[in-house]
Coordinates of C-alpha atoms in Angstrom, one line a residue:
X1 CA 121.8 99.1 109.5
X2 CA 125.5 98.7 110.5
X3 CA 127.1 96.0 108.4
X4 CA 129.9 95.5 110.9
X5 CA 131.5 92.0 111.4
X6 CA 132.5 89.9 114.3
X7 CA 135.8 88.0 114.4
X8 CA 135.2 85.1 116.8
X9 CA 137.9 82.6 117.9
X10 CA 136.0 79.6 119.2
X11 CA 136.8 76.6 121.3
X12 CA 136.9 78.6 124.6
X13 CA 134.6 77.3 127.4
X14 CA 132.6 80.3 128.7
X15 CA 132.6 80.9 132.4
X16 CA 130.9 83.4 134.7
X17 CA 127.4 85.0 134.8
X18 CA 125.4 86.8 132.1
X19 CA 122.3 88.9 132.6
X20 CA 119.3 88.8 130.2
X21 CA 117.9 92.1 129.0
X22 CA 114.2 93.0 128.7
X23 CA 112.3 91.2 126.0
X24 CA 112.3 92.8 122.5
X25 CA 109.1 91.1 121.5
X26 CA 107.4 92.3 124.7
X27 CA 108.8 95.9 124.5
X28 CA 107.5 96.7 121.0
X29 CA 103.8 96.1 121.9
X30 CA 104.2 98.0 125.2
X31 CA 105.6 101.0 123.3
X32 CA 102.6 100.8 120.9
X33 CA 100.2 100.5 123.9
X34 CA 101.5 103.8 125.4
X35 CA 99.7 105.5 122.5
X36 CA 96.4 104.6 124.1
X37 CA 96.7 107.1 127.0
X38 CA 97.1 110.8 127.3
X39 CA 100.0 111.6 129.5
X40 CA 103.4 110.0 130.3
X41 CA 103.8 106.3 130.7
X42 CA 107.0 104.9 132.2
X43 CA 108.5 101.7 130.9
X44 CA 111.4 100.0 132.7
X45 CA 114.0 97.5 131.4
X46 CA 113.3 98.3 127.7
X47 CA 116.4 97.1 125.8
X48 CA 118.5 99.5 123.8
X49 CA 118.1 97.8 120.4
X50 CA 117.8 98.9 116.8
X51 CA 114.1 97.7 116.6
X52 CA 113.2 99.7 119.8
X53 CA 114.9 102.8 118.3
X54 CA 112.9 102.3 115.1
X55 CA 109.6 102.0 117.0
X56 CA 110.4 105.1 119.0
X57 CA 111.0 107.0 115.7
X58 CA 107.5 105.9 114.6
X59 CA 106.0 107.1 118.0
X60 CA 107.8 110.5 117.6
X61 CA 106.6 110.8 114.1
X62 CA 103.0 110.4 115.4
X63 CA 103.6 113.2 117.9
X64 CA 104.8 111.4 121.1
X65 CA 107.5 112.9 123.2
X66 CA 110.0 110.2 124.1
X67 CA 113.0 110.4 126.5
X68 CA 115.2 108.1 128.5
X69 CA 115.9 108.9 132.2
X70 CA 118.6 106.4 133.3
X71 CA 116.9 103.0 132.8
X72 CA 113.4 104.4 132.5
X73 CA 111.8 105.2 129.1
X74 CA 109.2 108.0 129.3
X75 CA 106.5 108.2 126.6
X76 CA 104.1 111.1 126.5
X77 CA 101.3 110.5 124.0
X78 CA 99.2 113.5 125.0
X79 CA 99.4 115.2 121.6
X80 CA 99.1 112.7 118.8
X81 CA 99.2 114.9 115.7
X82 CA 99.5 112.4 113.0
X83 CA 97.7 109.1 112.0
X84 CA 99.8 108.1 109.1
X85 CA 103.3 106.5 108.9
X86 CA 105.4 106.7 105.7
X87 CA 107.0 103.8 103.9
X88 CA 110.6 104.6 105.0
X89 CA 109.8 104.3 108.7
X90 CA 107.5 101.2 108.3
X91 CA 110.0 99.3 106.1
X92 CA 112.6 99.3 108.8
X93 CA 110.8 96.7 111.0
X94 CA 107.8 94.4 111.0
X95 CA 106.5 95.3 114.4
X96 CA 105.7 98.9 113.4
X97 CA 102.3 97.4 112.3
X98 CA 101.4 97.3 116.1
X99 CA 100.4 100.9 115.9
X100 CA 97.3 100.0 113.9
X101 CA 95.1 99.1 116.9
X102 CA 96.1 101.9 119.2
X103 CA 96.0 104.7 116.6
X104 CA 92.6 103.6 115.5
X105 CA 91.4 103.6 119.1
X106 CA 92.7 107.1 119.7
X107 CA 92.2 108.7 116.3
X108 CA 89.5 106.7 114.5
X109 CA 91.8 106.4 111.5
X110 CA 95.3 105.2 110.5
X111 CA 97.4 104.8 107.4
X112 CA 100.5 102.8 107.2
X113 CA 102.8 101.3 104.6
X114 CA 103.1 97.5 104.5
X115 CA 105.7 96.7 107.2
X116 CA 109.2 95.3 106.6
X117 CA 111.4 93.2 108.9
X118 CA 113.3 90.0 108.6
X119 CA 112.8 88.0 105.4
X120 CA 112.0 84.7 107.1
X121 CA 108.7 84.0 105.3
X122 CA 105.3 85.5 104.7
X123 CA 103.8 87.1 107.7
X124 CA 100.6 88.5 106.2
X125 CA 98.5 91.2 107.8
X126 CA 95.2 89.4 107.0
X127 CA 94.5 88.3 110.6
X128 CA 95.1 91.8 111.9
X129 CA 92.8 93.4 109.2
X130 CA 90.1 90.7 109.4
X131 CA 89.9 91.1 113.2
X132 CA 89.7 94.9 113.0
X133 CA 87.0 94.7 110.5
X134 CA 85.0 92.6 113.0
X135 CA 85.3 95.5 115.4
X136 CA 83.7 97.9 112.9
X137 CA 86.8 99.1 111.0
X138 CA 86.7 99.8 107.3
X139 CA 90.0 98.8 105.5
X140 CA 91.4 99.8 102.1
X141 CA 94.6 98.3 100.8
X142 CA 96.3 99.9 97.7
X143 CA 99.7 100.9 96.4
X144 CA 101.4 99.1 99.3
X145 CA 99.5 101.1 102.0
X146 CA 96.8 100.0 104.5
X147 CA 94.3 102.7 105.3
X148 CA 91.7 102.0 108.0
X149 CA 89.0 104.1 109.6
X150 CA 86.0 103.8 111.9
X151 CA 83.2 105.9 113.4
X152 CA 83.3 103.7 116.6
X153 CA 85.0 100.5 117.7
X154 CA 82.5 98.0 118.8
X155 CA 83.1 94.8 120.9
X156 CA 82.7 91.6 119.0
X157 CA 83.6 87.9 118.9
X158 CA 86.7 87.6 116.8
X159 CA 88.1 84.2 115.6
X160 CA 91.7 84.1 114.4
X161 CA 92.5 81.5 111.8
X162 CA 96.0 81.1 113.3
X163 CA 97.1 82.2 116.7
X164 CA 99.0 85.3 115.4
X165 CA 100.9 87.2 118.1
X166 CA 100.8 90.5 116.3
X167 CA 97.1 90.2 115.4
X168 CA 96.3 89.3 119.0
X169 CA 98.2 92.3 120.3
X170 CA 96.6 94.7 117.9
X171 CA 93.1 93.5 118.6
X172 CA 93.7 93.7 122.4
X173 CA 94.8 97.3 122.1
X174 CA 91.9 98.3 119.8
X175 CA 89.3 96.5 121.9
X176 CA 90.5 98.1 125.1
X177 CA 88.8 101.4 124.1
X178 CA 85.9 99.8 122.1
X179 CA 82.3 100.0 123.2
X180 CA 81.2 96.7 124.6
X181 CA 83.0 93.4 125.2
X182 CA 85.4 91.7 122.7
X183 CA 86.3 88.0 122.8
X184 CA 89.4 86.9 120.8
X185 CA 89.2 83.1 120.1
X186 CA 92.3 81.2 119.1
X187 CA 94.4 84.0 120.6
X188 CA 98.2 83.7 120.8
X189 CA 99.4 82.5 124.2
X190 CA 102.9 83.8 124.3
X191 CA 104.3 85.4 127.5
X192 CA 104.5 88.7 125.7
X193 CA 100.7 88.7 125.4
X194 CA 100.5 88.3 129.2
X195 CA 102.9 91.2 129.6
X196 CA 100.8 93.4 127.4
X197 CA 97.6 92.5 129.3
X198 CA 99.3 93.4 132.6
X199 CA 100.4 96.9 131.2
X200 CA 96.9 97.5 129.7
X201 CA 95.2 96.7 133.0
X202 CA 97.6 99.0 134.9
X203 CA 96.3 101.7 132.4
X204 CA 92.7 101.0 133.4
X205 CA 91.8 98.4 130.8
X206 CA 89.8 95.3 131.6
X207 CA 91.5 92.4 129.9
X208 CA 91.4 88.8 131.1
X209 CA 92.6 85.4 129.8
X210 CA 96.1 86.2 128.4
X211 CA 98.0 82.9 128.2
X212 CA 94.8 81.1 127.4
X213 CA 93.3 80.7 123.9
X214 CA 90.3 83.0 124.6
X215 CA 90.9 86.6 125.6
X216 CA 88.1 88.8 127.0
X217 CA 88.3 92.5 126.8
X218 CA 85.7 94.8 128.2
X219 CA 86.0 98.2 126.6
X220 CA 86.5 101.3 128.7
X221 CA 86.0 105.0 128.0
X222 CA 89.6 106.1 128.5
X223 CA 93.0 104.8 129.6
X224 CA 95.5 106.6 131.8
X225 CA 99.4 106.4 131.7
X226 CA 101.1 103.7 133.9
X227 CA 104.5 102.4 134.9
X228 CA 105.5 98.9 134.0
X229 CA 108.7 96.8 133.8
X230 CA 109.0 94.5 130.7
X231 CA 109.6 90.8 131.2
X232 CA 113.1 89.3 130.5
X233 CA 113.8 88.1 126.9
X234 CA 113.2 84.3 126.7
X235 CA 114.9 84.1 123.3
X236 CA 118.0 85.9 124.5
X237 CA 118.0 83.7 127.7
X238 CA 117.8 80.5 125.5
X239 CA 120.6 81.7 123.3
X240 CA 122.9 82.3 126.3
X241 CA 122.1 78.9 127.8
X242 CA 123.0 77.3 124.4
X243 CA 126.3 79.3 124.3
X244 CA 127.2 77.6 127.6
X245 CA 126.3 74.2 126.3
X246 CA 128.0 74.5 122.9
X247 CA 131.3 75.7 124.5
X248 CA 131.2 73.1 127.3
X249 CA 131.2 76.1 129.7
X250 CA 130.0 76.8 133.2
X251 CA 127.8 79.8 133.2
X252 CA 124.9 81.3 135.2
X253 CA 122.2 83.0 133.1
X254 CA 120.5 85.5 135.3
X255 CA 117.1 87.4 135.0
X256 CA 115.1 84.6 133.5
X257 CA 111.5 83.4 134.0
X258 CA 112.1 79.6 133.9
X259 CA 108.5 78.7 132.9
X260 CA 109.0 80.7 129.7
X261 CA 112.0 78.5 128.9
X262 CA 110.4 75.1 129.6
X263 CA 110.3 73.8 125.9
X264 CA 113.9 74.9 125.4
X265 CA 115.2 73.5 128.7
X266 CA 113.4 70.2 128.1
X267 CA 114.9 69.7 124.6
X268 CA 118.4 70.6 125.8
X269 CA 118.1 68.1 128.7
X270 CA 116.9 65.5 126.2
X271 CA 120.1 66.1 124.2
X272 CA 122.2 65.6 127.3
X273 CA 122.8 69.1 128.5
X274 CA 123.4 69.6 132.3
X275 CA 121.2 72.4 133.5
X276 CA 120.1 73.6 137.0
X277 CA 117.0 75.7 137.0
X278 CA 116.5 78.2 139.9
X279 CA 113.8 80.8 140.6
X280 CA 115.2 83.4 138.2
X281 CA 118.4 81.9 136.8
X282 CA 119.7 78.8 134.9
X283 CA 123.1 77.3 135.5
X284 CA 124.8 75.5 132.6
X285 CA 127.6 72.9 133.4
X286 CA 129.9 71.0 131.1
X287 CA 128.2 67.9 129.7
X288 CA 130.3 66.3 127.0
X289 CA 129.0 65.9 123.4
X290 CA 125.3 66.2 122.9
X291 CA 123.1 63.5 121.5
X292 CA 120.9 64.0 118.4
X293 CA 117.2 64.7 119.0
X294 CA 114.1 65.6 116.9
X295 CA 112.5 69.0 117.1
X296 CA 109.3 70.6 115.8
X297 CA 108.5 74.3 116.2
X298 CA 105.0 75.1 117.4
X299 CA 103.1 78.2 118.7
X300 CA 103.6 78.8 122.4
X301 CA 103.8 76.8 124.6
X302 CA 105.5 74.6 122.0
X303 CA 109.1 74.9 120.9
X304 CA 109.7 78.5 119.7
X305 CA 110.6 79.1 116.0
X306 CA 112.9 81.9 117.2
X307 CA 115.1 79.2 118.9
X308 CA 115.2 76.8 115.9
X309 CA 118.3 78.2 114.1
X310 CA 120.3 78.3 117.4
X311 CA 119.3 74.7 118.1
X312 CA 120.4 73.6 114.6
X313 CA 123.8 75.1 115.3
X314 CA 124.0 73.1 118.5
X315 CA 122.8 69.8 116.8
X316 CA 125.3 70.3 113.9
X317 CA 128.0 68.8 116.2
X318 CA 125.8 66.4 118.2
X319 CA 126.3 62.6 118.0
X320 CA 123.9 61.1 115.5
X321 CA 121.2 62.4 113.2
X322 CA 118.6 65.0 114.2
X323 CA 115.4 66.0 112.4
X324 CA 114.1 69.6 112.7
X325 CA 110.7 70.5 111.4
X326 CA 109.8 74.2 111.0
X327 CA 106.0 74.7 111.0
X328 CA 105.8 78.5 111.6
X329 CA 107.8 80.2 108.9
X330 CA 108.4 78.6 105.5
X331 CA 111.7 80.5 104.9
X332 CA 113.4 79.9 108.2
X333 CA 116.4 77.7 107.0
X334 CA 118.5 80.5 105.6
X335 CA 121.2 79.7 108.1
X336 CA 121.7 76.2 106.6
X337 CA 124.0 77.2 103.8
X338 CA 126.1 79.3 106.2
X339 CA 126.4 76.4 108.7
X340 CA 127.5 74.1 105.9
X341 CA 130.4 76.5 105.2
X342 CA 131.5 75.6 108.8
X343 CA 131.4 71.9 108.0
X344 CA 127.8 71.2 109.1
X345 CA 126.1 68.3 107.3
X346 CA 122.5 69.4 106.8
X347 CA 120.0 68.3 104.2
X348 CA 116.8 70.3 103.7
X349 CA 113.6 68.8 102.4
X350 CA 110.8 71.3 102.3
X351 CA 110.1 72.4 105.9
X352 CA 112.3 69.6 107.4
X353 CA 116.1 69.7 108.0
X354 CA 118.0 66.5 108.6
X355 CA 121.2 67.2 110.6
X356 CA 124.0 64.6 110.6
X357 CA 126.2 65.6 113.5
X358 CA 129.8 66.4 112.6
X359 CA 132.6 65.8 115.1
X360 CA 133.4 69.6 115.3
X361 CA 132.5 72.7 113.3
X362 CA 135.3 74.7 111.6
X363 CA 135.8 78.5 111.4
X364 CA 134.8 80.1 108.2
X365 CA 133.6 83.3 106.6
X366 CA 129.8 83.4 107.1
X367 CA 127.0 85.9 106.9
X368 CA 123.9 86.7 109.0
X369 CA 120.8 86.7 106.8
X370 CA 118.4 87.6 109.6
X371 CA 118.3 88.1 113.4
X372 CA 118.0 84.5 114.6
X373 CA 120.2 83.1 111.8
X374 CA 122.9 85.5 113.0
X375 CA 122.5 84.2 116.6
X376 CA 122.9 80.6 115.3
X377 CA 126.1 81.5 113.5
X378 CA 127.4 83.3 116.6
X379 CA 126.8 80.1 118.6
X380 CA 128.4 77.9 116.0
X381 CA 131.5 80.2 115.9
X382 CA 131.8 80.1 119.7
X383 CA 131.9 76.3 119.5
X384 CA 134.1 76.0 116.4
X385 CA 137.8 75.1 116.5
X386 CA 139.3 78.2 115.0
X387 CA 138.4 81.8 114.0
X388 CA 135.2 82.7 112.2
X389 CA 134.4 86.0 110.5
X390 CA 130.6 86.7 110.9
X391 CA 129.4 89.4 108.5
X392 CA 126.3 91.6 108.7
X393 CA 126.0 91.6 112.5
X394 CA 123.6 94.5 112.2
X395 CA 120.9 91.8 112.0
X396 CA 122.0 90.5 115.5
X397 CA 121.9 94.1 116.9
X398 CA 118.1 94.0 116.3
X399 CA 117.6 91.5 119.1
X400 CA 120.6 91.3 121.4
X401 CA 121.7 94.2 123.6
X402 CA 125.4 94.7 124.4
X403 CA 126.3 91.3 123.0
X404 CA 130.1 91.8 122.8
X405 CA 130.3 93.2 126.2
X406 CA 128.2 90.4 127.8
X407 CA 130.3 87.7 126.1
X408 CA 133.6 89.2 126.8
X409 CA 132.6 89.1 130.4
X410 CA 132.3 85.3 130.0
X411 CA 135.8 85.0 128.4
X412 CA 134.7 84.8 124.8
X413 CA 137.4 85.8 122.3
X414 CA 135.6 88.2 119.9
X415 CA 135.9 91.6 118.5
X416 CA 133.7 93.8 116.4
X417 CA 135.2 95.3 113.2
X418 CA 133.3 98.5 112.2
X419 CA 132.2 98.6 108.5

């Protein structure tokens, strides 16, 4: 991972328009789903990100042929020659575990190392493995590897203890080629689940109920390749909107699906932000100093945990005292110490952070500890009075495409220093 740094001189109102890229968290399951069909699937608007590159490396290792043609990504999964993925590949990113379901469905067996990714808390594989066991999969875990095999995938009722996004996606993909009907109860409801359903159905699957808490999948014999455009990235969109708010800017954030942003837009308006929501864009106007609010992360359609660090950066200079409660990941306050270096007054008690708004944040030397913490520090630096040096921006590269280019287009004063 490139450990470059950004030098950002804040206090500059951003102006202009910025376009949101395709969603990272929708792209990765779509790439995995392409494994289910023999032939070439075409995916459009897939962002050029480190995580996407890592996932493509996994697919190529399994025997897929992958190539870009302009904005289209072509994945030919006709000749899957391997069903195991080694530790080095798996450790690069968490979402590599999404190959479990599709490789089992195609090969009847799979072996992967325990996945890596951002260190924001325990994200166990138990829901994935419990659900697959219900579908007739035998699982063995040892020496840091998961090995799974099955004679035949069989449709079944699966109850998830928590609405895990990854487990829901893995089970959808496995069940698409299972014999009989699978019902997934307490399924995750994120927009990325709906996007995966739409792609699977274009491939000939019979999936219904995405966006609700019960998914119904009627297994089919085979799936065929399909063409699909990924949805825009709601977390990237939310980050850009906040950049406009924190810099007192006037920007138009384009290529958004407003209903995916409802919890974020509602909280920003509650804090005093001036936002105009259009069919596929959000306009941010200058609004003066924000007011403190309380915030609690919840599974979709609640407030997304992936926007919590950015919101904390915003509230660090709001008027009054805000309380932020993190219910999803127990280790998602790693940005707090770094924000404190910039003059933020934040106290953490367990899973709650109490934020006493400072008049302004100051420039400092800070370090990204994970993807969204990096985004939070990027926002804080844009709003700060002087220059900030943000180290380890390789974390940010995992989720934001062409960030410098996009922000320079808005008048931000930033440069990247190569490590």
